mmCIF file of C-alpha atoms in Angstrom:
data_model
loop_
_atom_site.group_PDB
_atom_site.id
_atom_site.type_symbol
_atom_site.label_atom_id
_atom_site.label_comp_id
_atom_site.label_asym_id
_atom_site.label_seq_id
_atom_site.Cartn_x
_atom_site.Cartn_y
_atom_site.Cartn_z
ATOM 1 C CA ASN A 240 29.680 24.458 3.456
ATOM 2 C CA ALA A 241 26.648 26.758 3.923
ATOM 3 C CA GLY A 242 27.048 26.652 7.693
ATOM 4 C CA VAL A 243 23.730 27.476 9.523
ATOM 5 C CA THR A 244 20.854 28.633 7.337
ATOM 6 C CA GLN A 245 17.457 29.865 8.406
ATOM 7 C CA THR A 246 14.084 30.053 6.626
ATOM 8 C CA PRO A 247 12.378 32.512 6.113
ATOM 9 C CA LYS A 248 14.424 35.639 6.542
ATOM 10 C CA PHE A 249 11.302 37.800 7.355
ATOM 11 C CA ARG A 250 7.739 37.051 8.168
ATOM 12 C CA VAL A 251 4.653 39.008 9.183
ATOM 13 C CA LEU A 252 1.934 37.205 11.163
ATOM 14 C CA LYS A 253 -1.395 38.163 12.606
ATOM 15 C CA THR A 254 -2.111 37.431 16.232
ATOM 16 C CA GLY A 255 -3.243 33.776 16.552
ATOM 17 C CA GLN A 256 -1.638 32.523 13.472
ATOM 18 C CA SER A 257 0.842 29.740 13.480
ATOM 19 C CA MET A 258 4.206 29.225 11.722
ATOM 20 C CA THR A 259 7.325 27.171 11.659
ATOM 21 C CA LEU A 260 10.862 28.502 11.417
ATOM 22 C CA LEU A 261 13.382 26.170 9.894
ATOM 23 C CA CYS A 262 17.086 25.867 10.774
ATOM 24 C CA ALA A 263 19.462 23.684 8.879
ATOM 25 C CA GLN A 264 23.215 23.055 9.461
ATOM 26 C CA ASP A 265 25.615 21.067 7.249
ATOM 27 C CA MET A 266 28.479 20.781 9.801
ATOM 28 C CA ASN A 267 27.299 17.541 11.374
ATOM 29 C CA HIS A 268 26.848 19.297 14.721
ATOM 30 C CA GLU A 269 25.094 17.469 17.524
ATOM 31 C CA TYR A 270 23.840 20.451 19.393
ATOM 32 C CA MET A 271 21.335 22.992 18.048
ATOM 33 C CA TYR A 272 19.815 26.114 19.683
ATOM 34 C CA TRP A 273 16.964 28.653 19.188
ATOM 35 C CA TYR A 274 17.446 32.128 20.552
ATOM 36 C CA ARG A 275 15.413 35.299 20.382
ATOM 37 C CA GLN A 276 17.065 38.721 20.327
ATOM 38 C CA ASP A 277 15.047 41.788 21.450
ATOM 39 C CA PRO A 278 16.134 45.414 21.539
ATOM 40 C CA GLY A 279 18.082 46.317 24.678
ATOM 41 C CA MET A 280 18.317 42.698 25.806
ATOM 42 C CA GLY A 281 20.884 39.941 25.344
ATOM 43 C CA LEU A 282 20.134 36.786 23.348
ATOM 44 C CA ARG A 283 17.831 34.489 25.273
ATOM 45 C CA LEU A 284 17.766 30.779 24.786
ATOM 46 C CA ILE A 285 14.275 29.403 23.866
ATOM 47 C CA HIS A 286 14.917 25.701 23.352
ATOM 48 C CA TYR A 287 17.874 23.524 22.525
ATOM 49 C CA SER A 288 18.651 20.015 21.317
ATOM 50 C CA VAL A 289 21.642 17.809 22.242
ATOM 51 C CA GLY A 290 21.026 15.379 19.416
ATOM 52 C CA GLU A 291 18.587 13.979 16.921
ATOM 53 C CA GLY A 292 15.187 13.268 18.576
ATOM 54 C CA THR A 293 16.043 15.224 21.725
ATOM 55 C CA THR A 294 14.791 18.667 22.803
ATOM 56 C CA ALA A 295 14.980 20.657 26.035
ATOM 57 C CA LYS A 296 13.623 23.937 27.377
ATOM 58 C CA GLY A 297 15.784 27.046 27.652
ATOM 59 C CA GLU A 298 15.224 30.286 29.488
ATOM 60 C CA VAL A 299 12.088 31.475 27.642
ATOM 61 C CA PRO A 300 10.206 28.383 26.219
ATOM 62 C CA ASP A 301 6.639 29.492 26.706
ATOM 63 C CA GLY A 302 4.640 29.815 23.488
ATOM 64 C CA TYR A 303 7.163 27.817 21.475
ATOM 65 C CA ASN A 304 7.565 24.172 20.425
ATOM 66 C CA VAL A 305 10.524 22.523 18.709
ATOM 67 C CA SER A 306 11.406 19.289 16.896
ATOM 68 C CA ARG A 307 14.648 17.698 15.851
ATOM 69 C CA LEU A 308 13.533 14.758 13.627
ATOM 70 C CA LYS A 309 16.797 14.977 11.652
ATOM 71 C CA LYS A 310 20.213 15.781 12.919
ATOM 72 C CA GLN A 311 20.715 18.631 10.440
ATOM 73 C CA ASN A 312 17.369 20.324 11.095
ATOM 74 C CA PHE A 313 15.870 22.080 14.099
ATOM 75 C CA LEU A 314 12.342 23.466 13.786
ATOM 76 C CA LEU A 315 10.741 26.205 15.962
ATOM 77 C CA GLY A 316 7.049 26.425 16.024
ATOM 78 C CA LEU A 317 4.690 29.084 17.112
ATOM 79 C CA GLU A 318 1.260 27.627 17.597
ATOM 80 C CA SER A 319 -0.649 30.868 18.282
ATOM 81 C CA ALA A 320 1.471 33.936 17.617
ATOM 82 C CA ALA A 321 1.336 36.865 20.017
ATOM 83 C CA PRO A 322 2.685 40.434 19.629
ATOM 84 C CA SER A 323 5.103 39.682 22.476
ATOM 85 C CA GLN A 324 6.772 37.127 20.105
ATOM 86 C CA THR A 325 7.791 39.906 17.780
ATOM 87 C CA SER A 326 11.572 39.502 17.702
ATOM 88 C CA VAL A 327 14.655 38.420 15.752
ATOM 89 C CA TYR A 328 15.145 34.622 16.087
ATOM 90 C CA PHE A 329 18.583 33.057 15.699
ATOM 91 C CA CYS A 330 19.431 29.427 15.309
ATOM 92 C CA ALA A 331 22.889 28.210 16.351
ATOM 93 C CA SER A 332 24.688 24.933 16.296
ATOM 94 C CA SER A 333 27.789 23.460 18.013
ATOM 95 C CA TYR A 334 29.666 20.211 17.738
ATOM 96 C CA SER A 335 29.065 19.390 21.348
ATOM 97 C CA GLY A 336 28.054 21.384 24.420
ATOM 98 C CA THR A 337 30.052 24.070 26.199
ATOM 99 C CA PRO A 338 32.785 25.169 25.755
ATOM 100 C CA GLU A 339 32.444 24.465 22.003
ATOM 101 C CA THR A 340 31.826 27.516 19.833
ATOM 102 C CA GLN A 341 28.262 28.064 18.678
ATOM 103 C CA TYR A 342 27.849 29.004 14.980
ATOM 104 C CA PHE A 343 24.886 31.297 14.358
ATOM 105 C CA GLY A 344 22.508 31.566 11.425
ATOM 106 C CA PRO A 345 21.664 34.921 9.824
ATOM 107 C CA GLY A 346 18.350 35.233 11.769
ATOM 108 C CA THR A 347 14.617 35.450 11.023
ATOM 109 C CA ARG A 348 12.873 38.692 11.688
ATOM 110 C CA LEU A 349 9.241 38.043 12.874
ATOM 111 C CA LEU A 350 6.610 40.738 13.221
ATOM 112 C CA VAL A 351 3.339 39.722 14.942
ATOM 113 C CA LEU A 352 0.497 42.293 14.473
ATOM 114 C CA LYS B 63 21.912 35.802 39.844
ATOM 115 C CA ASN B 64 24.149 35.035 36.942
ATOM 116 C CA GLN B 65 24.611 38.274 34.939
ATOM 117 C CA VAL B 66 26.907 39.805 32.323
ATOM 118 C CA GLU B 67 27.186 43.620 32.225
ATOM 119 C CA GLN B 68 28.901 45.386 29.295
ATOM 120 C CA SER B 69 30.055 48.981 29.001
ATOM 121 C CA PRO B 70 29.772 51.337 27.289
ATOM 122 C CA GLN B 71 26.409 50.722 25.805
ATOM 123 C CA SER B 72 27.572 52.464 22.665
ATOM 124 C CA LEU B 73 30.713 54.040 21.311
ATOM 125 C CA ILE B 74 31.693 56.204 18.411
ATOM 126 C CA ILE B 75 35.382 56.467 17.333
ATOM 127 C CA LEU B 76 37.343 57.725 14.371
ATOM 128 C CA GLU B 77 38.836 55.246 11.936
ATOM 129 C CA GLY B 78 42.344 54.366 12.817
ATOM 130 C CA LYS B 79 41.804 54.949 16.650
ATOM 131 C CA ASN B 80 41.946 52.258 19.302
ATOM 132 C CA CYS B 81 39.172 51.420 21.749
ATOM 133 C CA THR B 82 38.507 49.099 24.685
ATOM 134 C CA LEU B 83 35.094 47.469 25.505
ATOM 135 C CA GLN B 84 34.423 46.216 29.025
ATOM 136 C CA CYS B 85 32.594 43.205 30.320
ATOM 137 C CA ASN B 86 31.864 42.363 34.016
ATOM 138 C CA TYR B 87 30.146 39.190 35.086
ATOM 139 C CA THR B 88 28.815 37.534 38.184
ATOM 140 C CA VAL B 89 28.608 34.000 36.768
ATOM 141 C CA SER B 90 29.959 31.455 39.219
ATOM 142 C CA PRO B 91 31.501 28.921 38.843
ATOM 143 C CA PHE B 92 33.078 30.147 35.694
ATOM 144 C CA SER B 93 33.923 27.950 32.726
ATOM 145 C CA ASN B 94 34.821 30.231 29.880
ATOM 146 C CA LEU B 95 34.210 33.653 28.324
ATOM 147 C CA ARG B 96 33.581 34.518 24.639
ATOM 148 C CA TRP B 97 33.477 37.716 22.662
ATOM 149 C CA TYR B 98 31.173 37.748 19.631
ATOM 150 C CA LYS B 99 30.950 40.277 16.858
ATOM 151 C CA GLN B 100 27.443 40.917 15.390
ATOM 152 C CA ASP B 101 27.169 42.941 12.216
ATOM 153 C CA THR B 102 23.770 44.622 11.649
ATOM 154 C CA GLY B 103 21.228 42.090 10.314
ATOM 155 C CA ARG B 104 23.549 39.172 10.747
ATOM 156 C CA GLY B 105 24.115 36.455 13.385
ATOM 157 C CA PRO B 106 26.936 36.721 15.943
ATOM 158 C CA VAL B 107 30.361 35.480 14.997
ATOM 159 C CA SER B 108 32.884 34.250 17.589
ATOM 160 C CA LEU B 109 36.016 36.359 17.965
ATOM 161 C CA THR B 110 37.806 34.778 20.952
ATOM 162 C CA ILE B 111 37.162 32.257 23.735
ATOM 163 C CA MET B 112 39.113 32.144 27.006
ATOM 164 C CA THR B 113 39.056 29.709 29.914
ATOM 165 C CA PHE B 114 39.763 30.845 33.533
ATOM 166 C CA SER B 115 43.482 30.068 33.152
ATOM 167 C CA GLU B 116 43.989 32.337 30.241
ATOM 168 C CA ASN B 117 44.683 36.036 30.613
ATOM 169 C CA THR B 118 44.999 37.139 27.039
ATOM 170 C CA LYS B 119 43.790 35.987 23.617
ATOM 171 C CA SER B 120 44.364 37.739 20.282
ATOM 172 C CA ASN B 121 42.564 37.488 17.001
ATOM 173 C CA GLY B 122 44.182 39.889 14.505
ATOM 174 C CA ARG B 123 43.454 43.411 15.706
ATOM 175 C CA TYR B 124 41.168 42.143 18.448
ATOM 176 C CA THR B 125 42.806 41.400 21.816
ATOM 177 C CA ALA B 126 40.695 40.054 24.710
ATOM 178 C CA THR B 127 41.900 40.038 28.339
ATOM 179 C CA LEU B 128 40.381 38.176 31.369
ATOM 180 C CA ASP B 129 40.851 38.650 35.068
ATOM 181 C CA ALA B 130 38.926 35.751 36.617
ATOM 182 C CA ASP B 131 39.642 37.067 40.144
ATOM 183 C CA THR B 132 37.794 40.371 39.593
ATOM 184 C CA LYS B 133 35.428 38.761 37.042
ATOM 185 C CA GLN B 134 36.251 41.292 34.331
ATOM 186 C CA SER B 135 37.104 41.043 30.717
ATOM 187 C CA SER B 136 37.994 43.598 28.072
ATOM 188 C CA LEU B 137 38.164 43.626 24.302
ATOM 189 C CA HIS B 138 40.726 45.938 22.743
ATOM 190 C CA ILE B 139 40.436 46.884 19.094
ATOM 191 C CA THR B 140 43.602 48.339 17.581
ATOM 192 C CA ALA B 141 43.642 50.671 14.526
ATOM 193 C CA SER B 142 39.944 50.495 14.025
ATOM 194 C CA GLN B 143 38.402 50.186 10.526
ATOM 195 C CA LEU B 144 35.023 50.972 9.230
ATOM 196 C CA SER B 145 34.226 47.251 9.054
ATOM 197 C CA ASP B 146 34.589 47.098 12.806
ATOM 198 C CA SER B 147 31.288 48.955 13.202
ATOM 199 C CA ALA B 148 29.147 46.295 14.854
ATOM 200 C CA SER B 149 27.741 45.138 18.165
ATOM 201 C CA TYR B 150 30.174 43.270 20.406
ATOM 202 C CA ILE B 151 28.623 40.726 22.737
ATOM 203 C CA CYS B 152 30.346 39.216 25.814
ATOM 204 C CA VAL B 153 29.165 35.743 26.597
ATOM 205 C CA VAL B 154 29.936 33.819 29.768
ATOM 206 C CA THR B 155 29.436 30.164 30.487
ATOM 207 C CA GLY B 156 29.225 28.531 33.895
ATOM 208 C CA GLN B 157 29.988 24.923 34.620
ATOM 209 C CA ALA B 158 30.140 22.635 31.542
ATOM 210 C CA GLY B 159 26.691 21.889 30.244
ATOM 211 C CA THR B 160 24.993 25.032 31.530
ATOM 212 C CA ALA B 161 23.551 27.743 29.326
ATOM 213 C CA LEU B 162 25.405 30.694 27.996
ATOM 214 C CA ILE B 163 24.833 34.075 29.671
ATOM 215 C CA PHE B 164 24.777 36.853 27.043
ATOM 216 C CA GLY B 165 25.524 40.529 27.736
ATOM 217 C CA LYS B 166 23.437 43.132 25.962
ATOM 218 C CA GLY B 167 26.305 44.175 23.808
ATOM 219 C CA THR B 168 28.271 47.336 23.015
ATOM 220 C CA THR B 169 27.413 49.080 19.781
ATOM 221 C CA LEU B 170 30.615 50.372 18.137
ATOM 222 C CA SER B 171 30.483 52.919 15.262
ATOM 223 C CA VAL B 172 33.675 53.672 13.447
ATOM 224 C CA SER B 173 33.518 56.874 11.346
ATOM 225 C CA SER B 174 35.825 58.235 8.684
#
């Protein structure tokens, strides 16, 4: 099993550009999550999904959209990137909600100029 | 406000020595507490998970303790190795179905 994979690993964007981050898991997990990690701060939840076709807002959802068209994939979109969205983005998945353990992907490093 | 505070922020120890990392939380009601290890450039990996009824949980050289009354947890690393160099993150969950509250992490450096 590959676990949780993320594409791309690194990306540079100009302010105003759009992009989509892809997360894929092969563990048949129902729940999937997108976090961002910034220096000096803990991981913060952007959006999450409790199953195929569902999405919900997390702690910092503004400026991001998500879609879960297939159970194994969770997409994070930035419609108009801003420098404040420079961060490392982590996707995670879990079999169900808490207290199930979340399994994290390797991260996507995004730089917005 | 639900918060998770970790100390120290960073720590340097010699290979073979023991160390203890601290986590204090104000999350209430409390469901469970996890410790994650995050290597540089990688995603976090779960080390232990404890519910309010558990006081101690071990995973190899890692031992986590929990005092739900004082809302404190610690992670003890025995006979440290160079591969223990990483960030250790304390994560607390409230009632089932609520979001996880992440601490900022303690950065541990083990030197030879």
